[in-house]
mmCIF file of C-alpha atoms in Angstrom:
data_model
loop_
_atom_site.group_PDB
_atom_site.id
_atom_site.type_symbol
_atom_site.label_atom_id
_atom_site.label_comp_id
_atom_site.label_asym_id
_atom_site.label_seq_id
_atom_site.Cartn_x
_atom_site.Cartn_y
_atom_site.Cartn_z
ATOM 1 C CA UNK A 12 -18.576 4.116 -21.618
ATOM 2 C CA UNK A 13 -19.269 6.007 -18.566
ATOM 3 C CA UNK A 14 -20.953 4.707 -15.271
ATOM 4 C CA UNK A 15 -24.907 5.187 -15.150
ATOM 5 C CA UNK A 16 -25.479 7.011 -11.883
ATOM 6 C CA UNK A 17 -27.000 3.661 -10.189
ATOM 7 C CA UNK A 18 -24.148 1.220 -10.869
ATOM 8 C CA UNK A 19 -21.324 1.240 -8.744
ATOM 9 C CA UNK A 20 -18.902 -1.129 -10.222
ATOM 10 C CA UNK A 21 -18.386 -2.106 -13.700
ATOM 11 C CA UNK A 22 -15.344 -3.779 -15.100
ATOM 12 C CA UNK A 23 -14.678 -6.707 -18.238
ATOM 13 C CA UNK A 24 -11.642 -9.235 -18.325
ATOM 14 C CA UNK A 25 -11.196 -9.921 -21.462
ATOM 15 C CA UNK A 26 -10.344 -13.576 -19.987
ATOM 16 C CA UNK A 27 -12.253 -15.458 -18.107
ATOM 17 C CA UNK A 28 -9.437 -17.669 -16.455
ATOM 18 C CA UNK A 29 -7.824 -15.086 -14.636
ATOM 19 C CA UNK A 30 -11.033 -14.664 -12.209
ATOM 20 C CA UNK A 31 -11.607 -17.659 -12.297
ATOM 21 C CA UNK A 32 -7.767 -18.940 -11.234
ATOM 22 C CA UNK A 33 -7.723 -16.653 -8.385
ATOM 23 C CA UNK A 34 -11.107 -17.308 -6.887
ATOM 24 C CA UNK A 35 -10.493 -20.968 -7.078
ATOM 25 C CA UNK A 36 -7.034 -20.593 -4.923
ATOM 26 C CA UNK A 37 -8.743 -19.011 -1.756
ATOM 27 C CA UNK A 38 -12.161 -21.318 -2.079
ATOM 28 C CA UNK A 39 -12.156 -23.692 0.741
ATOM 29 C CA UNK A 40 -14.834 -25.546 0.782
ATOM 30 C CA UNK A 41 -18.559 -26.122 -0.506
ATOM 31 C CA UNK A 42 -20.758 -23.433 0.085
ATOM 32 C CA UNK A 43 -18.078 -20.947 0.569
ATOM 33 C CA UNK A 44 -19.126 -16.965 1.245
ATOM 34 C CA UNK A 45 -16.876 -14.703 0.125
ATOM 35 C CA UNK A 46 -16.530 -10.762 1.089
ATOM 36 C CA UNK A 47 -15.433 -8.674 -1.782
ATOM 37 C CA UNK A 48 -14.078 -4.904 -1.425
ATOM 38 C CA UNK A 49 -13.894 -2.226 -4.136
ATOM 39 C CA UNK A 50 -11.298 -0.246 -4.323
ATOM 40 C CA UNK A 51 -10.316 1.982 -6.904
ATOM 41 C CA UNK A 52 -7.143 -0.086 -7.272
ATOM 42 C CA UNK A 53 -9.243 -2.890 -7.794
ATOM 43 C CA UNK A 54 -10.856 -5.938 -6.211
ATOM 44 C CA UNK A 55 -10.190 -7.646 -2.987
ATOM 45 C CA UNK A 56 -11.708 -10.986 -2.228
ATOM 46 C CA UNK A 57 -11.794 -12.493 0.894
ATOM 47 C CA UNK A 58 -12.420 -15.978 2.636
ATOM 48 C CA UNK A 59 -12.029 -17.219 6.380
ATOM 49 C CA UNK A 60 -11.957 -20.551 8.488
ATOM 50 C CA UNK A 61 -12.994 -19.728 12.075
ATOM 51 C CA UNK A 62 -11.530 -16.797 13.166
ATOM 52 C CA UNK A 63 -8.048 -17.978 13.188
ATOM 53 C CA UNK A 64 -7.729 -18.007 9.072
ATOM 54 C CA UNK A 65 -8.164 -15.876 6.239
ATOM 55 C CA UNK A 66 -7.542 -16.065 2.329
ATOM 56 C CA UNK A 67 -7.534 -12.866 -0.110
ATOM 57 C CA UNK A 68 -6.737 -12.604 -3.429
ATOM 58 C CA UNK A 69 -5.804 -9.053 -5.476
ATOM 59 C CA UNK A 70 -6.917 -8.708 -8.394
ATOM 60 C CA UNK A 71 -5.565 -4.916 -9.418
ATOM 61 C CA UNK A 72 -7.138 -2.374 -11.505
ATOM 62 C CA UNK A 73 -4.227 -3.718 -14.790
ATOM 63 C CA UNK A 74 -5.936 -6.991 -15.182
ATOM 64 C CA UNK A 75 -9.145 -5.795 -16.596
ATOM 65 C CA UNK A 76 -9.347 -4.307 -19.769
ATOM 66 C CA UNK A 77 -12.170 -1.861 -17.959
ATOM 67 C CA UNK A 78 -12.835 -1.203 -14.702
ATOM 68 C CA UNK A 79 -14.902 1.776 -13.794
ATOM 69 C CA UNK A 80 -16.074 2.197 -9.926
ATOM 70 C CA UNK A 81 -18.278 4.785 -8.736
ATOM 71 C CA UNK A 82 -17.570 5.820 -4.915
ATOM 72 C CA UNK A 83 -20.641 6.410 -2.820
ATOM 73 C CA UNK A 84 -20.879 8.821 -0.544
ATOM 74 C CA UNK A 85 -18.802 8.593 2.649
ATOM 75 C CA UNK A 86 -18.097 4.913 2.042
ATOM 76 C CA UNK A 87 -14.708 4.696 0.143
ATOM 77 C CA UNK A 88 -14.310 1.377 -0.229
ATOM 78 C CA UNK A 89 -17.845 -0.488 -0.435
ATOM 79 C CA UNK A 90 -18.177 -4.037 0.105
ATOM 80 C CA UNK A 91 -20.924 -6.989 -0.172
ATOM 81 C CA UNK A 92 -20.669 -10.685 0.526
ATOM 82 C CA UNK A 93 -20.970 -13.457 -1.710
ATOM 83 C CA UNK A 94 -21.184 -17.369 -2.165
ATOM 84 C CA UNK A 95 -18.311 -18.082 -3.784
ATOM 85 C CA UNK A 96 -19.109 -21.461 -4.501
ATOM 86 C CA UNK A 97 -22.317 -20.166 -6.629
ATOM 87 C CA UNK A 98 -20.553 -17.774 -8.460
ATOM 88 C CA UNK A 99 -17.556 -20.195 -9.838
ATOM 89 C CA UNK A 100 -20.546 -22.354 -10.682
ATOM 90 C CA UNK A 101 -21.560 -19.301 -12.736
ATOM 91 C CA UNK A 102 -18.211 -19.235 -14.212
ATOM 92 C CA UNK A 103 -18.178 -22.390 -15.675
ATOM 93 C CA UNK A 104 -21.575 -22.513 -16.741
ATOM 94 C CA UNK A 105 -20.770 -21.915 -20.569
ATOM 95 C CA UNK A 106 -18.577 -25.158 -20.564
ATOM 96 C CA UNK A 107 -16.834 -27.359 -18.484
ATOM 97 C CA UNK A 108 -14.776 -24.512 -17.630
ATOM 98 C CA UNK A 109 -13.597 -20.850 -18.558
ATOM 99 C CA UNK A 110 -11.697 -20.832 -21.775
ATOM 100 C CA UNK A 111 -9.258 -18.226 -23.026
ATOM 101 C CA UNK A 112 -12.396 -17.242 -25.808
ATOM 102 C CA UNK A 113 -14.356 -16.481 -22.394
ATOM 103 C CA UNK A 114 -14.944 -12.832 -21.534
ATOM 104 C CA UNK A 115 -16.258 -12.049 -18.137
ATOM 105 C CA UNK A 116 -18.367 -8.644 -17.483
ATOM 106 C CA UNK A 117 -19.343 -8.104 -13.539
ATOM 107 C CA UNK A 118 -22.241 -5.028 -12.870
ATOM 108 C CA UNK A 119 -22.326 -3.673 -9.281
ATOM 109 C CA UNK A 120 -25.869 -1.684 -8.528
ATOM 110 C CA UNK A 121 -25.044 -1.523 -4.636
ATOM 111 C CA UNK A 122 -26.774 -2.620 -1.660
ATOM 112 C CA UNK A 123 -29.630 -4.663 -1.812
ATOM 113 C CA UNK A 124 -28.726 -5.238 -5.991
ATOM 114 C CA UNK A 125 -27.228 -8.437 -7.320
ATOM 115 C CA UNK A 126 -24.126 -9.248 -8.399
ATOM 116 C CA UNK A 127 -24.410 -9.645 -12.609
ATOM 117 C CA UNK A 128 -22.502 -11.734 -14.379
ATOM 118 C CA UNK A 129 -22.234 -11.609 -18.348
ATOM 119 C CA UNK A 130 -20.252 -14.220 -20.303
ATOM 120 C CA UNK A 131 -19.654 -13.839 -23.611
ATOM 121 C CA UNK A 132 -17.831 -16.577 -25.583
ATOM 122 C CA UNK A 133 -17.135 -16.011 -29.001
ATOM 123 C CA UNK A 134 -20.347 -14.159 -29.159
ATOM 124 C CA UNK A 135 -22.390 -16.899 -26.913
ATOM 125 C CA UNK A 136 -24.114 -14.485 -24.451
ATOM 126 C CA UNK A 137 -24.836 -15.875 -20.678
ATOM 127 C CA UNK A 138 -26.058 -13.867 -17.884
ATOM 128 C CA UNK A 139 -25.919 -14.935 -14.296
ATOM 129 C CA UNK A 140 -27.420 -12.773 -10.989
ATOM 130 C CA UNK A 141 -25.911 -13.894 -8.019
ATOM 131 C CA UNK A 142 -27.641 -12.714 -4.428
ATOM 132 C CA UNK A 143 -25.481 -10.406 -2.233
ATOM 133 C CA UNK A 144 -25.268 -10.400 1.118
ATOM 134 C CA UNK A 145 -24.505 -7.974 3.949
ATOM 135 C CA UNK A 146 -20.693 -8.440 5.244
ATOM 136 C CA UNK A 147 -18.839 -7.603 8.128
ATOM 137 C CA UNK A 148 -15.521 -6.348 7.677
ATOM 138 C CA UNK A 149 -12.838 -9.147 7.370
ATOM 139 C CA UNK A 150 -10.785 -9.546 9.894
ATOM 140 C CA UNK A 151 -7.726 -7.356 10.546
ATOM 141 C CA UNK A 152 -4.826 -9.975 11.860
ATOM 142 C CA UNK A 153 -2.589 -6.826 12.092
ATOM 143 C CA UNK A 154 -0.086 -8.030 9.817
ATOM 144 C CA UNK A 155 2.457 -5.751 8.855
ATOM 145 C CA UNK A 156 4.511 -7.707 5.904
ATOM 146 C CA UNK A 157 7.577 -4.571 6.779
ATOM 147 C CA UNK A 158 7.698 -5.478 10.455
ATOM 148 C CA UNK A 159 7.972 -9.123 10.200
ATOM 149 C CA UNK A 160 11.485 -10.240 10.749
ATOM 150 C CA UNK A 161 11.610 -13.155 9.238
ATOM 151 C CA UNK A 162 11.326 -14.391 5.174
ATOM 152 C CA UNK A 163 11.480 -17.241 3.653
ATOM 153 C CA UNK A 164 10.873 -18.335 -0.134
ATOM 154 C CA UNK A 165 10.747 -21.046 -1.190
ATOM 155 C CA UNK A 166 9.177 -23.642 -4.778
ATOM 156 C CA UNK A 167 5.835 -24.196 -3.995
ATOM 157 C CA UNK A 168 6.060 -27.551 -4.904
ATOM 158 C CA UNK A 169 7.977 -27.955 -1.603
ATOM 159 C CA UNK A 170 5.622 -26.780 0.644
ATOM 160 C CA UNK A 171 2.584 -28.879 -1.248
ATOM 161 C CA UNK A 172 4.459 -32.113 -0.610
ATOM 162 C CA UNK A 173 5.566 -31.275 2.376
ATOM 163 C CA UNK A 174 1.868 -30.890 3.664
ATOM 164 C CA UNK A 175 1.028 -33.933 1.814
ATOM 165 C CA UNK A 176 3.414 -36.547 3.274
ATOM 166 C CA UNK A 177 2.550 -34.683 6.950
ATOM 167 C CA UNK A 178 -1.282 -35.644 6.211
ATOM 168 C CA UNK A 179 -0.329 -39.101 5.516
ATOM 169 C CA UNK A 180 0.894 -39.141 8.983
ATOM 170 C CA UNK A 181 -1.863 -37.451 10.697
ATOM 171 C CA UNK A 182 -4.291 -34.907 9.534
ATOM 172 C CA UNK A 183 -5.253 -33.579 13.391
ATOM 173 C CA UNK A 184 -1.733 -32.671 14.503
ATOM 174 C CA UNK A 185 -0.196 -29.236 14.185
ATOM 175 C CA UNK A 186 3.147 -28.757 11.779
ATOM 176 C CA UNK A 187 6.063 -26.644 13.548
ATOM 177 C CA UNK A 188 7.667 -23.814 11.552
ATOM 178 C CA UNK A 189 11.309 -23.211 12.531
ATOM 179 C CA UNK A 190 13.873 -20.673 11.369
ATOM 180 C CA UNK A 191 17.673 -19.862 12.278
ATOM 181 C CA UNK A 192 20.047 -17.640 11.693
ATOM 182 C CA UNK A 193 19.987 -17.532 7.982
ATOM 183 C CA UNK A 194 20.657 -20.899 7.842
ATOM 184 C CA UNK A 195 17.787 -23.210 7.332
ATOM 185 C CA UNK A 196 13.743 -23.738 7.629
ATOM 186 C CA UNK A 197 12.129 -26.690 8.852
ATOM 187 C CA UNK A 198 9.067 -28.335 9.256
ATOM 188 C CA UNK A 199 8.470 -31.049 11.659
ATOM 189 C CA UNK A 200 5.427 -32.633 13.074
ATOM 190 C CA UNK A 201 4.850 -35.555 15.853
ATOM 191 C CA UNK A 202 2.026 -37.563 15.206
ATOM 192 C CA UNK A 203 0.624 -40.723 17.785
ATOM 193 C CA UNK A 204 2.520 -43.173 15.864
ATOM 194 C CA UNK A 205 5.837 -41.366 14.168
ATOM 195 C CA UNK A 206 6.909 -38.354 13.573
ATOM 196 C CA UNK A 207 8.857 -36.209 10.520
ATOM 197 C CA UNK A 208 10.880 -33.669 10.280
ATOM 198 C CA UNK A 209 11.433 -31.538 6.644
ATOM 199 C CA UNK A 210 14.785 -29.675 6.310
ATOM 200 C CA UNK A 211 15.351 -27.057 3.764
ATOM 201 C CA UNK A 212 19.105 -25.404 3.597
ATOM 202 C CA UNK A 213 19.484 -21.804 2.281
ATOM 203 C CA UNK A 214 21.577 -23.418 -0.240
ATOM 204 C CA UNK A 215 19.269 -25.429 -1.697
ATOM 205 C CA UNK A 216 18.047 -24.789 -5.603
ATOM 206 C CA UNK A 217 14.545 -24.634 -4.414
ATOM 207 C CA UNK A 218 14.973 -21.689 -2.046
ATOM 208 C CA UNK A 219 15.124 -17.857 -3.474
ATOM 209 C CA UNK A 220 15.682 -16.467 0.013
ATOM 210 C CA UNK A 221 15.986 -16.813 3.367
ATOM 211 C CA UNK A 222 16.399 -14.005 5.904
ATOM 212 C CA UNK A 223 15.938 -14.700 9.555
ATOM 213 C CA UNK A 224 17.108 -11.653 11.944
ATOM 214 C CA UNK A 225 15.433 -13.373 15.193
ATOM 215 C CA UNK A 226 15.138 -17.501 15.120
ATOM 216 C CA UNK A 227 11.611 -18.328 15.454
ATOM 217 C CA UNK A 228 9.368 -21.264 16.340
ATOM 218 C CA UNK A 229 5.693 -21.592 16.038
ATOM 219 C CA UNK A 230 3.103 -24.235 15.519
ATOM 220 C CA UNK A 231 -0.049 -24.583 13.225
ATOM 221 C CA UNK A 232 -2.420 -26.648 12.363
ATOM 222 C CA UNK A 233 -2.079 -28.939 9.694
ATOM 223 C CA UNK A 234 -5.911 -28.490 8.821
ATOM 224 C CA UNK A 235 -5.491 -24.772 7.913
ATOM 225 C CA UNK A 236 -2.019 -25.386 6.111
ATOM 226 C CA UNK A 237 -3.845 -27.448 3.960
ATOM 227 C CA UNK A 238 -6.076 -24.832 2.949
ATOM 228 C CA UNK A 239 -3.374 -23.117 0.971
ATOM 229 C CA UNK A 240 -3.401 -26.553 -1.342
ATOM 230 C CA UNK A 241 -5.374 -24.969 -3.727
ATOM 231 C CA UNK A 242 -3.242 -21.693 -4.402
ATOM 232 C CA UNK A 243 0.035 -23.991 -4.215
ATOM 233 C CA UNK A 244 -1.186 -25.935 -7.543
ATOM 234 C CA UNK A 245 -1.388 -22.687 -8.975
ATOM 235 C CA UNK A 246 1.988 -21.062 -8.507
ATOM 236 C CA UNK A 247 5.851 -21.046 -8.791
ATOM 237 C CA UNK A 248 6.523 -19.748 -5.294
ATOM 238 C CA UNK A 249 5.375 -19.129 -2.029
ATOM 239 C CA UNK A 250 6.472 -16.736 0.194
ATOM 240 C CA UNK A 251 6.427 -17.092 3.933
ATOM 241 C CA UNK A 252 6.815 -14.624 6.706
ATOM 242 C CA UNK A 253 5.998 -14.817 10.581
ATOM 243 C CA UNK A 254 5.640 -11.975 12.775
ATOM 244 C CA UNK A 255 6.508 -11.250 16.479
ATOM 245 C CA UNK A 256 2.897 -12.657 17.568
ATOM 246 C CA UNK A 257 3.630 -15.991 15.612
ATOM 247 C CA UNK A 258 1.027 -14.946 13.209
ATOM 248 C CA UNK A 259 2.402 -16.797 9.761
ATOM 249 C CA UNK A 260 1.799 -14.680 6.508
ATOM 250 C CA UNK A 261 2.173 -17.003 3.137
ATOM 251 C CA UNK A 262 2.080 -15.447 -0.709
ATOM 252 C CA UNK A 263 1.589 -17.173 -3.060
ATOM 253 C CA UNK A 264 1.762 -15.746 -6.919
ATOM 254 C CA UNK A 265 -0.737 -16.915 -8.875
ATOM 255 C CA UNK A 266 0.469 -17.461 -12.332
ATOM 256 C CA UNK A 267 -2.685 -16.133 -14.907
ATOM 257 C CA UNK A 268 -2.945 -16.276 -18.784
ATOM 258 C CA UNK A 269 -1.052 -14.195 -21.134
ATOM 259 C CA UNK A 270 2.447 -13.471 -18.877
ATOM 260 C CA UNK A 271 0.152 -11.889 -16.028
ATOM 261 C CA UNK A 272 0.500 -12.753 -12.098
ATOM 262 C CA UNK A 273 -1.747 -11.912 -9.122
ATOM 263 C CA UNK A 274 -1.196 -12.340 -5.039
ATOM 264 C CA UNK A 275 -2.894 -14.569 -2.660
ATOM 265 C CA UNK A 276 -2.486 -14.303 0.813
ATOM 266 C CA UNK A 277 -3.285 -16.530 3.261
ATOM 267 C CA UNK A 278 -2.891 -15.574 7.312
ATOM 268 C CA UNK A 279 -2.749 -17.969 10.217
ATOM 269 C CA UNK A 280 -2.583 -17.708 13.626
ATOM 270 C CA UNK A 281 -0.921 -20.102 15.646
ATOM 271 C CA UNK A 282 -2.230 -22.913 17.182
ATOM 272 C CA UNK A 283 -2.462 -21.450 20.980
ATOM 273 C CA UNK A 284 -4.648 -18.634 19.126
ATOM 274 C CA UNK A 285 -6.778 -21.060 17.241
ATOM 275 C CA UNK A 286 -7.479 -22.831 20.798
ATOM 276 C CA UNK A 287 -8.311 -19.883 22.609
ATOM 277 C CA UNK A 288 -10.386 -18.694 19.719
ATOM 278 C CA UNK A 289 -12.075 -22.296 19.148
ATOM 279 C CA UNK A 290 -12.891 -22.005 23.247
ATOM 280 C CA UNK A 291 -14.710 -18.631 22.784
ATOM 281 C CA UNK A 292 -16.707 -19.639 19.901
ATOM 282 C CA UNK A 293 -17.720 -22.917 22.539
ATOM 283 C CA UNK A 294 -18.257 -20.748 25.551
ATOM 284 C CA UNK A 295 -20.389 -18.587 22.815
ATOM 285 C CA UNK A 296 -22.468 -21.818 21.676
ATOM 286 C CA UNK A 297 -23.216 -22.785 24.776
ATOM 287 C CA UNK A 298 -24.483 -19.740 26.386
ATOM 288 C CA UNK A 299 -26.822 -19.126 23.530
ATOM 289 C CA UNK A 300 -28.056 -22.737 23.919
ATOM 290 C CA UNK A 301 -28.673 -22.115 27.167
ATOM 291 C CA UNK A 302 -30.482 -19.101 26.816
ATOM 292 C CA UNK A 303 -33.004 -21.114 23.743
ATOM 293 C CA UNK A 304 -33.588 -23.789 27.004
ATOM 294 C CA UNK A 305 -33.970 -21.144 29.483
ATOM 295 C CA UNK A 306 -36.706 -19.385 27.554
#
């Protein structure tokens, strides 16, 4: 069935979970907004913590069983926020949560038009209309996954405990990433009371790769690494890449009903960013709240 000339997106999976998976792995916390892109590859969805995080998740053209997208006029990719708290809520609405039986429709009218939701399980009809919002752009870190000279991957598993047992410790403290010379990644933090340190050999079974052309050494906040939690639940492995700026790229792949797989990315800057960014967005606070006193 072809597009109506006022909808701009229309698209069915024929299974409910796979949305559902991937939106859960980059939600990070309650009343969550979300900006999602259309593409005619498919849908990007994106989430951010301060300026110095961001989550996306892909979910390509292949994983729908229809996906028909209109382009506007001059505006290739079109885009509308979200709150992706509200519309998982809407996911789950036909039962305690998205079953395999659980078909998911999603109607795109364009600016100013909700986003529509239609469930349909095993002929149960539901319809949801979600507000959308007007988005900035997300944020461009200037990642280049090609240019980054370091990889590592590694069992997700790893990584999750690894945050875990450095949370135990202290949850305010930031987690260094090191890498050298092919030979082994490690994660260390020092907390007020005791510190750890995590050492993972390229020999060991958990580790797929690890390629490190310039050793490397940056720290990050525990807070944000924790963020990834989520996605980490949800996959096999993780993939993790840093950059010349210490920005630290990790993919995770998402595994989905019926032998499928989607990507979710999370980028974070490191923790001398954050601070400088965290300083700006004081500076920013305060001047406004000086100019609601001054008037």
């Amino acid at each position: 069935m072809s597009l109506t000339q006022d909808i701009v997106l229309q698209c069915q999976l024929d299974d409910g979970r796979v949305l559902s998976k991937i939106l859960a792995a980059i939600h990070l916390k309650q009343n969550q907004n979300a900006t999602v892109v259309i593409t005619e590859g498919g849908l990007k969805i994106y989430t951010e913590s301060s300026q110095s995080f961001q989550a996306s998740g892909w979910l390509r053209k292949e994983l729908f069983s229809d996906f028909q997208f209109r382009q506007p006029d001059n505006d290739p990719s079109p885009m509308f926020g979200v709150n992706l708290t509200n519309l998982l809520q809407c996911l789950s609405m036909s039962e305690e949560s998205v079953s395999a039986s659980t078909a998911v429709k999603i109607c795109y009218a364009g600016p100013g038009h909700p986003l529509v939701l239609m469930l349909d399980e095993n002929g149960v009809m539901t319809d949801c209309g979600l507000r959308t919002l007007v988005t900035d752009k997300p944020l461009d870190f200037d990642f280049i996954a090609s240019t980054a000279p370091n990889k590592f991957i590694v069992r997700s598993e790893v990584l999750r405990d690894a945050f875990t047992e450095f949370d135990l410790i202290h949850s305010g403290v930031d987690v260094n990433f090191i890498l050298e010379n092919n030979q082994r990644f490690c994660m260390s933090i020092d907390g007020p009371l005791s510190a750890c340190e995590i050492e993972i050999p390229s020999t060991s079974e958990v580790v797929s790769k690890l390629e490190c052309q310039t050793p490397q050494s940056n720290s990050y906040r525990l807070s944000f690494l924790k963020l990834t939690f989520q996605s980490l639940g949800l996959s096999r492995d993780a993939c993790i890449r840093m950059n010349s700026k210490g920005i630290l790229s990790m993919q995770v792949m998402i595994v989905l009903p019926n032998q499928q797989s989607a990507v979710v990315e999370f980028l974070v800057c490191p923790s001398i960013a954050s601070d400088e960014v965290d300083q700006q967005e004081q500076n920013t606070r305060r001047t406004e709240a000086d100019g609601e006193d001054s008037s």
